[in-house]
Amino acid sequence: MQQRDWTLSGICLAVLLGQAPVLAGPPAQGTPAGKTLPARTADSAFFIARSTNRNQVHYGVRVDSDCRPQGPQPVHAYWRMLEKGEKNTEPLLGREAPAYGLGDVQQVEATSTGWRVHVRLRAWPDRAIDLDVFRANGQCAARAYTLMEGRVAQIERIFVKTAWPTGVDYVLLSGTGVDGRSAREVIKK
């Protein structure tokens, strides 16, 4: 099925993530120390994969030639329609914003290595996501961080397991903590 299935899994994702526990604020200032995952390109800092099909919602940062985030809302969401081919992308539709969209406030600040953008998913307003943007190997790169298991971790993957026939069974966050240990958190109703 090549549809986005936003009506069922997306709305249930919004409900599920909206019920996530309130956690401490965003990661501490400065680049986290310890082992990190490889950086991703700035146009795909992190993504949400779902069990319904291979299509993914990616979150990218609009940057200038110096890798500085551009505009009041530099982070944006879009679909990678992998069911239609590796390079096929589509914009996020307005009706999908409650499940996959970003909050209206995006704070940008300079760091010692580049820039940091603080965002929150609309479906997950109690959990901050910080995107560090910097130059690496001649291109703009990014790493995304959030709290997993109550500690700061770099996001490797967000996976949504949909329930049959409708709804969300669970959301799995996985990544690497700033201490270098694997981090994994399952969010269920």
mmCIF file of C-alpha atoms in Angstrom:
data_model
loop_
_atom_site.group_PDB
_atom_site.id
_atom_site.type_symbol
_atom_site.label_atom_id
_atom_site.label_comp_id
_atom_site.label_asym_id
_atom_site.label_seq_id
_atom_site.Cartn_x
_atom_site.Cartn_y
_atom_site.Cartn_z
ATOM 1 C CA MET A 1 0.000 0.000 0.000
ATOM 2 C CA GLN A 2 1.581 3.287 -1.077
ATOM 3 C CA GLN A 3 -0.738 5.584 0.828
ATOM 4 C CA ARG A 4 0.511 7.535 3.787
ATOM 5 C CA ASP A 5 -2.180 6.138 6.110
ATOM 6 C CA TRP A 6 -2.198 9.463 7.973
ATOM 7 C CA THR A 7 -5.823 9.200 9.015
ATOM 8 C CA LEU A 8 -5.299 6.179 11.216
ATOM 9 C CA SER A 9 -1.688 5.753 12.229
ATOM 10 C CA GLY A 10 -0.798 9.456 12.110
ATOM 11 C CA ILE A 11 -3.607 10.613 14.347
ATOM 12 C CA CYS A 12 -2.997 7.730 16.743
ATOM 13 C CA LEU A 13 0.708 8.629 16.764
ATOM 14 C CA ALA A 14 -0.249 12.161 17.777
ATOM 15 C CA VAL A 15 -2.390 10.848 20.619
ATOM 16 C CA LEU A 16 0.246 8.371 21.762
ATOM 17 C CA LEU A 17 3.156 10.805 21.667
ATOM 18 C CA GLY A 18 1.077 13.553 23.230
ATOM 19 C CA GLN A 19 0.744 11.305 26.272
ATOM 20 C CA ALA A 20 4.489 10.830 26.662
ATOM 21 C CA PRO A 21 5.762 11.721 30.139
ATOM 22 C CA VAL A 22 7.021 15.247 30.706
ATOM 23 C CA LEU A 23 10.791 15.068 30.764
ATOM 24 C CA ALA A 24 13.568 17.440 31.697
ATOM 25 C CA GLY A 25 14.480 20.254 29.330
ATOM 26 C CA PRO A 26 16.634 20.056 26.228
ATOM 27 C CA PRO A 27 20.180 18.701 26.225
ATOM 28 C CA ALA A 28 22.846 20.816 27.869
ATOM 29 C CA GLN A 29 24.637 23.549 25.923
ATOM 30 C CA GLY A 30 27.585 22.618 23.750
ATOM 31 C CA THR A 31 28.211 19.560 21.657
ATOM 32 C CA PRO A 32 27.621 16.357 23.622
ATOM 33 C CA ALA A 33 30.780 14.463 24.507
ATOM 34 C CA GLY A 34 31.427 10.786 24.018
ATOM 35 C CA LYS A 35 30.739 8.406 21.164
ATOM 36 C CA THR A 36 28.377 9.700 18.496
ATOM 37 C CA LEU A 37 26.681 8.172 15.506
ATOM 38 C CA PRO A 38 27.832 9.387 12.103
ATOM 39 C CA ALA A 39 26.410 12.761 11.149
ATOM 40 C CA ARG A 40 23.570 12.883 8.643
ATOM 41 C CA THR A 41 23.207 15.470 5.909
ATOM 42 C CA ALA A 42 21.452 18.649 7.044
ATOM 43 C CA ASP A 43 18.549 17.947 4.671
ATOM 44 C CA SER A 44 17.775 14.746 6.632
ATOM 45 C CA ALA A 45 18.774 15.229 10.274
ATOM 46 C CA PHE A 46 16.395 12.505 11.532
ATOM 47 C CA PHE A 47 13.348 10.580 10.350
ATOM 48 C CA ILE A 48 10.313 8.586 11.392
ATOM 49 C CA ALA A 49 9.832 5.136 9.848
ATOM 50 C CA ARG A 50 6.576 3.237 10.122
ATOM 51 C CA SER A 51 5.554 -0.403 9.918
ATOM 52 C CA THR A 52 2.820 0.280 7.328
ATOM 53 C CA ASN A 53 5.243 0.747 4.408
ATOM 54 C CA ARG A 54 8.754 1.970 3.572
ATOM 55 C CA ASN A 55 7.783 5.667 3.276
ATOM 56 C CA GLN A 56 9.408 7.898 5.900
ATOM 57 C CA VAL A 57 8.927 11.408 7.270
ATOM 58 C CA HIS A 58 12.290 13.209 7.232
ATOM 59 C CA TYR A 59 13.232 16.374 9.087
ATOM 60 C CA GLY A 60 15.773 18.609 7.403
ATOM 61 C CA VAL A 61 17.372 21.964 8.161
ATOM 62 C CA ARG A 62 17.418 24.756 5.573
ATOM 63 C CA VAL A 63 20.952 26.198 5.638
ATOM 64 C CA ASP A 64 23.027 28.752 3.742
ATOM 65 C CA SER A 65 26.465 28.116 2.238
ATOM 66 C CA ASP A 66 28.018 28.550 5.707
ATOM 67 C CA CYS A 67 25.676 25.910 7.196
ATOM 68 C CA ARG A 68 23.792 28.573 9.154
ATOM 69 C CA PRO A 69 20.089 27.708 9.629
ATOM 70 C CA GLN A 70 17.889 29.982 7.534
ATOM 71 C CA GLY A 71 14.628 31.677 8.456
ATOM 72 C CA PRO A 72 12.511 31.647 11.619
ATOM 73 C CA GLN A 73 11.600 27.968 11.071
ATOM 74 C CA PRO A 74 14.615 26.356 9.419
ATOM 75 C CA VAL A 75 13.617 22.769 10.282
ATOM 76 C CA HIS A 76 10.974 21.307 7.984
ATOM 77 C CA ALA A 77 9.303 17.936 7.477
ATOM 78 C CA TYR A 78 8.808 16.111 4.197
ATOM 79 C CA TRP A 79 8.057 12.616 2.952
ATOM 80 C CA ARG A 80 10.589 10.321 1.358
ATOM 81 C CA MET A 81 8.235 8.181 -0.703
ATOM 82 C CA LEU A 82 10.489 5.123 -0.834
ATOM 83 C CA GLU A 83 7.621 3.035 -2.206
ATOM 84 C CA LYS A 84 7.905 5.169 -5.370
ATOM 85 C CA GLY A 85 11.718 5.251 -5.566
ATOM 86 C CA GLU A 86 14.729 6.348 -3.530
ATOM 87 C CA LYS A 87 14.703 10.007 -4.624
ATOM 88 C CA ASN A 88 10.957 10.636 -4.626
ATOM 89 C CA THR A 89 9.927 13.265 -2.056
ATOM 90 C CA GLU A 90 6.634 14.986 -1.307
ATOM 91 C CA PRO A 91 5.698 17.802 1.059
ATOM 92 C CA LEU A 92 3.960 17.118 4.319
ATOM 93 C CA LEU A 93 0.254 17.849 3.886
ATOM 94 C CA GLY A 94 -1.588 20.164 6.268
ATOM 95 C CA ARG A 95 -3.771 17.340 7.549
ATOM 96 C CA GLU A 96 -0.601 15.408 8.472
ATOM 97 C CA ALA A 97 0.802 18.245 10.603
ATOM 98 C CA PRO A 98 -0.796 17.133 13.903
ATOM 99 C CA ALA A 99 1.032 13.801 13.670
ATOM 100 C CA TYR A 100 4.298 14.726 11.942
ATOM 101 C CA GLY A 101 4.541 18.524 11.936
ATOM 102 C CA LEU A 102 6.771 20.740 14.035
ATOM 103 C CA GLY A 103 5.806 23.264 16.680
ATOM 104 C CA ASP A 104 5.717 26.902 15.639
ATOM 105 C CA VAL A 105 8.687 27.962 17.765
ATOM 106 C CA GLN A 106 12.167 26.986 16.602
ATOM 107 C CA GLN A 107 15.017 28.547 18.545
ATOM 108 C CA VAL A 108 18.372 28.897 16.785
ATOM 109 C CA GLU A 109 21.610 29.555 18.648
ATOM 110 C CA ALA A 110 25.299 29.604 17.804
ATOM 111 C CA THR A 111 27.559 26.934 19.316
ATOM 112 C CA SER A 112 31.327 26.531 19.334
ATOM 113 C CA THR A 113 31.086 24.110 16.379
ATOM 114 C CA GLY A 114 28.180 25.556 14.377
ATOM 115 C CA TRP A 115 24.503 26.002 15.178
ATOM 116 C CA ARG A 116 21.797 24.387 17.280
ATOM 117 C CA VAL A 117 18.084 24.431 16.507
ATOM 118 C CA HIS A 118 15.609 23.524 19.274
ATOM 119 C CA VAL A 119 12.349 21.991 17.984
ATOM 120 C CA ARG A 120 9.385 19.961 19.194
ATOM 121 C CA LEU A 121 7.096 17.684 17.224
ATOM 122 C CA ARG A 122 3.440 18.753 17.467
ATOM 123 C CA ALA A 123 2.510 15.213 18.441
ATOM 124 C CA TRP A 124 5.235 15.187 21.083
ATOM 125 C CA PRO A 125 5.341 18.669 22.650
ATOM 126 C CA ASP A 126 6.810 17.500 25.974
ATOM 127 C CA ARG A 127 10.035 16.183 24.461
ATOM 128 C CA ALA A 128 12.587 18.591 22.978
ATOM 129 C CA ILE A 129 14.707 17.644 19.975
ATOM 130 C CA ASP A 130 17.948 19.538 19.380
ATOM 131 C CA LEU A 131 19.587 19.546 15.969
ATOM 132 C CA ASP A 132 23.285 20.420 15.862
ATOM 133 C CA VAL A 133 24.252 21.724 12.417
ATOM 134 C CA PHE A 134 27.896 22.007 11.353
ATOM 135 C CA ARG A 135 30.292 21.583 8.430
ATOM 136 C CA ALA A 136 31.841 18.137 7.971
ATOM 137 C CA ASN A 137 33.785 16.875 4.956
ATOM 138 C CA GLY A 138 32.868 19.968 2.947
ATOM 139 C CA GLN A 139 29.097 19.709 3.412
ATOM 140 C CA CYS A 140 26.479 20.761 5.937
ATOM 141 C CA ALA A 141 25.771 17.966 8.387
ATOM 142 C CA ALA A 142 23.481 17.494 11.379
ATOM 143 C CA ARG A 143 22.938 15.350 14.431
ATOM 144 C CA ALA A 144 19.636 15.203 16.314
ATOM 145 C CA TYR A 145 19.418 14.653 20.081
ATOM 146 C CA THR A 146 16.592 14.007 22.526
ATOM 147 C CA LEU A 147 16.074 12.301 25.861
ATOM 148 C CA MET A 148 15.875 8.501 25.766
ATOM 149 C CA GLU A 149 15.632 6.494 28.947
ATOM 150 C CA GLY A 150 15.964 9.819 30.786
ATOM 151 C CA ARG A 151 19.374 10.669 29.275
ATOM 152 C CA VAL A 152 20.567 12.685 26.276
ATOM 153 C CA ALA A 153 21.014 10.528 23.190
ATOM 154 C CA GLN A 154 21.644 11.045 19.508
ATOM 155 C CA ILE A 155 18.664 9.866 17.482
ATOM 156 C CA GLU A 156 19.414 6.982 15.167
ATOM 157 C CA ARG A 157 15.855 6.000 14.407
ATOM 158 C CA ILE A 158 12.247 6.641 15.394
ATOM 159 C CA PHE A 159 10.016 3.720 14.466
ATOM 160 C CA VAL A 160 6.232 3.597 14.720
ATOM 161 C CA LYS A 161 4.643 0.141 14.928
ATOM 162 C CA THR A 162 1.046 0.466 13.861
ATOM 163 C CA ALA A 163 -1.659 -1.718 15.367
ATOM 164 C CA TRP A 164 -4.133 -3.614 13.248
ATOM 165 C CA PRO A 165 -6.614 -2.481 12.026
ATOM 166 C CA THR A 166 -6.021 1.044 13.337
ATOM 167 C CA GLY A 167 -3.835 2.886 15.783
ATOM 168 C CA VAL A 168 -0.313 2.739 17.114
ATOM 169 C CA ASP A 169 1.013 -0.227 19.054
ATOM 170 C CA TYR A 170 4.233 1.509 20.150
ATOM 171 C CA VAL A 171 6.917 4.028 19.225
ATOM 172 C CA LEU A 172 10.546 2.915 19.459
ATOM 173 C CA LEU A 173 13.318 5.483 19.872
ATOM 174 C CA SER A 174 16.832 4.231 19.340
ATOM 175 C CA GLY A 175 20.205 5.915 19.310
ATOM 176 C CA THR A 176 23.444 6.402 21.198
ATOM 177 C CA GLY A 177 23.748 8.201 24.517
ATOM 178 C CA VAL A 178 26.393 10.875 24.932
ATOM 179 C CA ASP A 179 28.142 8.358 27.187
ATOM 180 C CA GLY A 180 28.586 6.072 24.153
ATOM 181 C CA ARG A 181 26.070 3.441 25.303
ATOM 182 C CA SER A 182 23.107 2.380 23.198
ATOM 183 C CA ALA A 183 19.868 4.084 24.108
ATOM 184 C CA ARG A 184 16.441 2.684 23.445
ATOM 185 C CA GLU A 185 13.023 3.674 24.677
ATOM 186 C CA VAL A 186 9.643 2.155 23.902
ATOM 187 C CA ILE A 187 6.609 4.386 24.295
ATOM 188 C CA LYS A 188 3.250 2.651 24.662
ATOM 189 C CA LYS A 189 -0.178 3.824 25.691
#
